[in-house]
Each structure stands twice: as C-alpha cells, then as structure tokens.
Short mmCIF file of C-alpha atoms and ligand atoms in Angstrom, two decimals:
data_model
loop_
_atom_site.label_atom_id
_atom_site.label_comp_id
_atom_site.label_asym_id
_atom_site.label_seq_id
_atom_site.Cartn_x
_atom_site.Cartn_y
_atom_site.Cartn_z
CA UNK I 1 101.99 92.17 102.43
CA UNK I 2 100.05 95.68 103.39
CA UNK I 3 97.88 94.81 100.35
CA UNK I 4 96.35 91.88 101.77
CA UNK I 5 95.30 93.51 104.52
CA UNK I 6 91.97 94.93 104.80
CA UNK I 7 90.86 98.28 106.29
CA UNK I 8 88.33 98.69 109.27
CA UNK I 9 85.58 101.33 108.30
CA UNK I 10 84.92 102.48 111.71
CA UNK I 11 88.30 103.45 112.86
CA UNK I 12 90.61 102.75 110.00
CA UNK I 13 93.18 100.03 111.33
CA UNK I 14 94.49 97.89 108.36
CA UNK I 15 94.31 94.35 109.97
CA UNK I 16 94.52 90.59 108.67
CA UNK I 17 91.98 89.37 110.99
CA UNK I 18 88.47 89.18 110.14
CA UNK I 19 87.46 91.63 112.94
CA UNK I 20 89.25 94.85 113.63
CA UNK I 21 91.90 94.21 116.78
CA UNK I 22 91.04 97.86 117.57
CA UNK I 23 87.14 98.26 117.31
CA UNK I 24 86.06 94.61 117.42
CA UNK I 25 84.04 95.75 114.40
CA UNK I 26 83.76 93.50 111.24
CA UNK I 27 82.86 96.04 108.99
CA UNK I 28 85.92 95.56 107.30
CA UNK I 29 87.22 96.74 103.61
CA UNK I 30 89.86 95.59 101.15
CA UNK I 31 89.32 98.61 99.25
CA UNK I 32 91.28 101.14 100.39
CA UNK I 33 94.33 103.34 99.15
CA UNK I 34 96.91 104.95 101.00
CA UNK I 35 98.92 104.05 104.66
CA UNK I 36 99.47 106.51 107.60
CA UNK I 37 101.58 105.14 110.15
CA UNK I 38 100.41 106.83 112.92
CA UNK I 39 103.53 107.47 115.30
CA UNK I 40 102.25 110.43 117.99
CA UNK I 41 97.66 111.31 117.96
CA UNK I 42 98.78 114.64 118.50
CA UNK I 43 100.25 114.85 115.05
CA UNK I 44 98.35 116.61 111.72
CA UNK I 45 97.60 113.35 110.48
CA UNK I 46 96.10 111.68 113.08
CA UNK I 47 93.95 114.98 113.55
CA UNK I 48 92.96 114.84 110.11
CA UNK I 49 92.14 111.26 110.01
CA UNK I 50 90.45 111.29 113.80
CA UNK I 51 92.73 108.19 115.07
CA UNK I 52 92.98 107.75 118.93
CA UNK I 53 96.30 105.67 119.02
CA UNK I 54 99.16 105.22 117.60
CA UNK I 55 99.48 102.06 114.82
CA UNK I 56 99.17 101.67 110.55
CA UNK I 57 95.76 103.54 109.07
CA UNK I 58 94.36 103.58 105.63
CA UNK I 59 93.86 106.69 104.55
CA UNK I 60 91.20 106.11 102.16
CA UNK I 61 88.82 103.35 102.43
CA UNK I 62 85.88 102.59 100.26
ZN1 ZN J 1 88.10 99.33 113.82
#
C-alpha cells in the first residue's frame, strides 16, 4: 500500500525502508499527499519537482 510508505524530505522518494534507497537520508515523512511517477527527468514534472531519476515521488511532503 502507497500509503504506508513514507516520503524522503531531501529528494522525495516514497520508500518502506527506514532510510531513503535514493539519498541514504533518514529524514523521512509519512505526511505527504500526492504521487508522481516519474517515467523520463526531462519531463515537466520532474522539472518542477527537481528529481534526478526516474522512480515514484510525493509531490507534497510535510
Ligand atoms: Zn532521499
């Protein structure tokens, strides 16, 4: 279930693990709203958001 996931603040990723896979930070949220799945960096939405790499984003993280 996406809603047990929680949300990295640094870079976004929506992981299960208590450190983000992506960052290796552990500055990690379960309040956030919204997913991006992030298919190609070089579209609008990845802009917009500032994502590197392709994978599943919150959008808005508290
Ligand atoms: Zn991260």
């Amino acid at each position: 279930m996406l809603r047990s996931l929680k949300a990295c603040r640094n870079c976004r990723t929506l992981t299960d693990e208590k450190k983000c896979p992506n960052c290796n930070s552990s500055s990690l949220s379960s309040m956030w709203k919204g997913v991006a799945i992030i298919i190609s960096v070089e579209s609008e939405m990845a802009k917009k958001l500032n994502i590197q790499k392709p994978g599943i984003y919150a959008v808005y993280i508290e």
